[in-house]
Amino acid sequence: QLQENFSAETKTTHQLHHNINKILNEALQRLSETQRSLVLLKDYEGYSYDEIAKITSLSESQVKVYLHRARIQLKSWLVKPENVI
C-alpha cells in the first residue's frame, strides 16, 4: 500500500512539473527573442543589468525597460485561469 501511494504521488508530482514547464515554455515563446533572452539572462542565469547590457549591446536602461515589459507580458499570460495549475 505504501509503495502504491508513493508511486501515485511521484507520478502526480512528475505530471505537475511537466505541466508547469509546458506553461512556462509557452509563456516564454510568446515573448520576442530579445525579451526572452533578457528574461533568461536575468532570472535564470542571474546576470546583473550591467552584464546583460554588455552581452546584448543594449544600454542598461533599455535592458531594464525591456525586461520590465517582458515580465508584465509573462505575468498576464501566467495568471490566466486556464494556465493556473
mmCIF file of C-alpha atoms in Angstrom:
data_model
loop_
_atom_site.group_PDB
_atom_site.id
_atom_site.type_symbol
_atom_site.label_atom_id
_atom_site.label_comp_id
_atom_site.label_asym_id
_atom_site.label_seq_id
_atom_site.Cartn_x
_atom_site.Cartn_y
_atom_site.Cartn_z
ATOM 1 C CA GLN A 1 0.000 0.000 0.000
ATOM 2 C CA LEU A 2 2.748 2.456 0.937
ATOM 3 C CA GLN A 3 4.608 1.703 -2.281
ATOM 4 C CA GLU A 4 1.419 2.259 -4.315
ATOM 5 C CA ASN A 5 0.795 5.596 -2.577
ATOM 6 C CA PHE A 6 4.388 6.694 -3.158
ATOM 7 C CA SER A 7 4.231 5.659 -6.803
ATOM 8 C CA ALA A 8 0.955 7.558 -7.356
ATOM 9 C CA GLU A 9 2.321 10.632 -5.554
ATOM 10 C CA THR A 10 5.534 10.548 -7.596
ATOM 11 C CA LYS A 11 3.527 10.272 -10.811
ATOM 12 C CA THR A 12 1.339 13.245 -9.774
ATOM 13 C CA THR A 13 4.393 15.353 -8.885
ATOM 14 C CA HIS A 14 6.049 14.487 -12.205
ATOM 15 C CA GLN A 15 2.874 15.458 -14.097
ATOM 16 C CA LEU A 16 2.636 18.750 -12.177
ATOM 17 C CA HIS A 17 6.255 19.639 -13.040
ATOM 18 C CA HIS A 18 5.609 18.703 -16.674
ATOM 19 C CA ASN A 19 2.543 20.992 -16.764
ATOM 20 C CA ILE A 20 4.410 23.876 -15.129
ATOM 21 C CA ASN A 21 7.301 23.549 -17.585
ATOM 22 C CA LYS A 22 4.908 23.420 -20.513
ATOM 23 C CA ILE A 23 3.071 26.572 -19.392
ATOM 24 C CA LEU A 24 6.326 28.443 -18.703
ATOM 25 C CA ASN A 25 7.734 27.476 -22.103
ATOM 26 C CA GLU A 26 4.534 28.587 -23.823
ATOM 27 C CA ALA A 27 4.690 31.906 -21.983
ATOM 28 C CA LEU A 28 8.358 32.432 -22.903
ATOM 29 C CA GLN A 29 7.642 31.626 -26.559
ATOM 30 C CA ARG A 30 5.106 34.460 -26.641
ATOM 31 C CA LEU A 31 7.884 36.966 -25.944
ATOM 32 C CA SER A 32 10.089 38.488 -28.602
ATOM 33 C CA GLU A 33 13.525 36.917 -28.971
ATOM 34 C CA THR A 34 15.104 39.916 -27.206
ATOM 35 C CA GLN A 35 12.666 39.801 -24.297
ATOM 36 C CA ARG A 36 13.086 36.037 -23.937
ATOM 37 C CA SER A 37 16.889 36.397 -23.913
ATOM 38 C CA LEU A 38 16.740 39.124 -21.282
ATOM 39 C CA VAL A 39 14.436 37.119 -19.008
ATOM 40 C CA LEU A 40 16.658 34.062 -19.284
ATOM 41 C CA LEU A 41 19.862 36.037 -18.706
ATOM 42 C CA LYS A 42 18.484 37.862 -15.660
ATOM 43 C CA ASP A 43 16.091 35.435 -13.996
ATOM 44 C CA TYR A 44 17.580 32.087 -14.995
ATOM 45 C CA GLU A 45 21.302 32.794 -15.372
ATOM 46 C CA GLY A 46 21.446 35.547 -12.740
ATOM 47 C CA TYR A 47 23.412 38.174 -14.666
ATOM 48 C CA SER A 48 23.338 41.791 -13.481
ATOM 49 C CA TYR A 49 21.730 44.550 -15.565
ATOM 50 C CA ASP A 50 25.196 45.872 -16.399
ATOM 51 C CA GLU A 51 26.417 42.455 -17.535
ATOM 52 C CA ILE A 52 23.298 41.918 -19.654
ATOM 53 C CA ALA A 53 23.772 45.330 -21.257
ATOM 54 C CA LYS A 54 27.312 44.365 -22.278
ATOM 55 C CA ILE A 55 26.235 40.928 -23.547
ATOM 56 C CA THR A 56 23.336 42.277 -25.615
ATOM 57 C CA SER A 57 24.830 45.623 -26.705
ATOM 58 C CA LEU A 58 21.808 47.414 -25.209
ATOM 59 C CA SER A 59 22.012 50.227 -22.703
ATOM 60 C CA GLU A 60 21.360 49.330 -19.087
ATOM 61 C CA SER A 61 18.165 51.407 -19.133
ATOM 62 C CA GLN A 62 16.952 49.567 -22.262
ATOM 63 C CA VAL A 63 17.599 46.253 -20.544
ATOM 64 C CA LYS A 64 15.512 47.347 -17.554
ATOM 65 C CA VAL A 65 12.630 48.622 -19.699
ATOM 66 C CA TYR A 66 12.550 45.569 -21.986
ATOM 67 C CA LEU A 67 12.797 43.218 -19.029
ATOM 68 C CA HIS A 68 10.011 45.043 -17.181
ATOM 69 C CA ARG A 69 7.729 44.802 -20.222
ATOM 70 C CA ALA A 70 8.587 41.129 -20.699
ATOM 71 C CA ARG A 71 7.708 40.359 -17.091
ATOM 72 C CA ILE A 72 4.367 42.152 -17.459
ATOM 73 C CA GLN A 73 3.598 40.013 -20.529
ATOM 74 C CA LEU A 74 4.633 36.841 -18.723
ATOM 75 C CA LYS A 75 2.509 37.710 -15.716
ATOM 76 C CA SER A 76 -0.557 38.453 -17.829
ATOM 77 C CA TRP A 77 -0.185 35.087 -19.579
ATOM 78 C CA LEU A 78 0.602 33.044 -16.459
ATOM 79 C CA VAL A 79 -2.320 34.329 -14.369
ATOM 80 C CA LYS A 80 -4.966 33.439 -16.957
ATOM 81 C CA PRO A 81 -7.352 30.909 -15.370
ATOM 82 C CA GLU A 82 -6.590 28.243 -17.978
ATOM 83 C CA ASN A 83 -2.862 28.460 -17.128
ATOM 84 C CA VAL A 84 -3.161 28.349 -13.346
ATOM 85 C CA ILE A 85 -2.397 24.884 -12.029
#
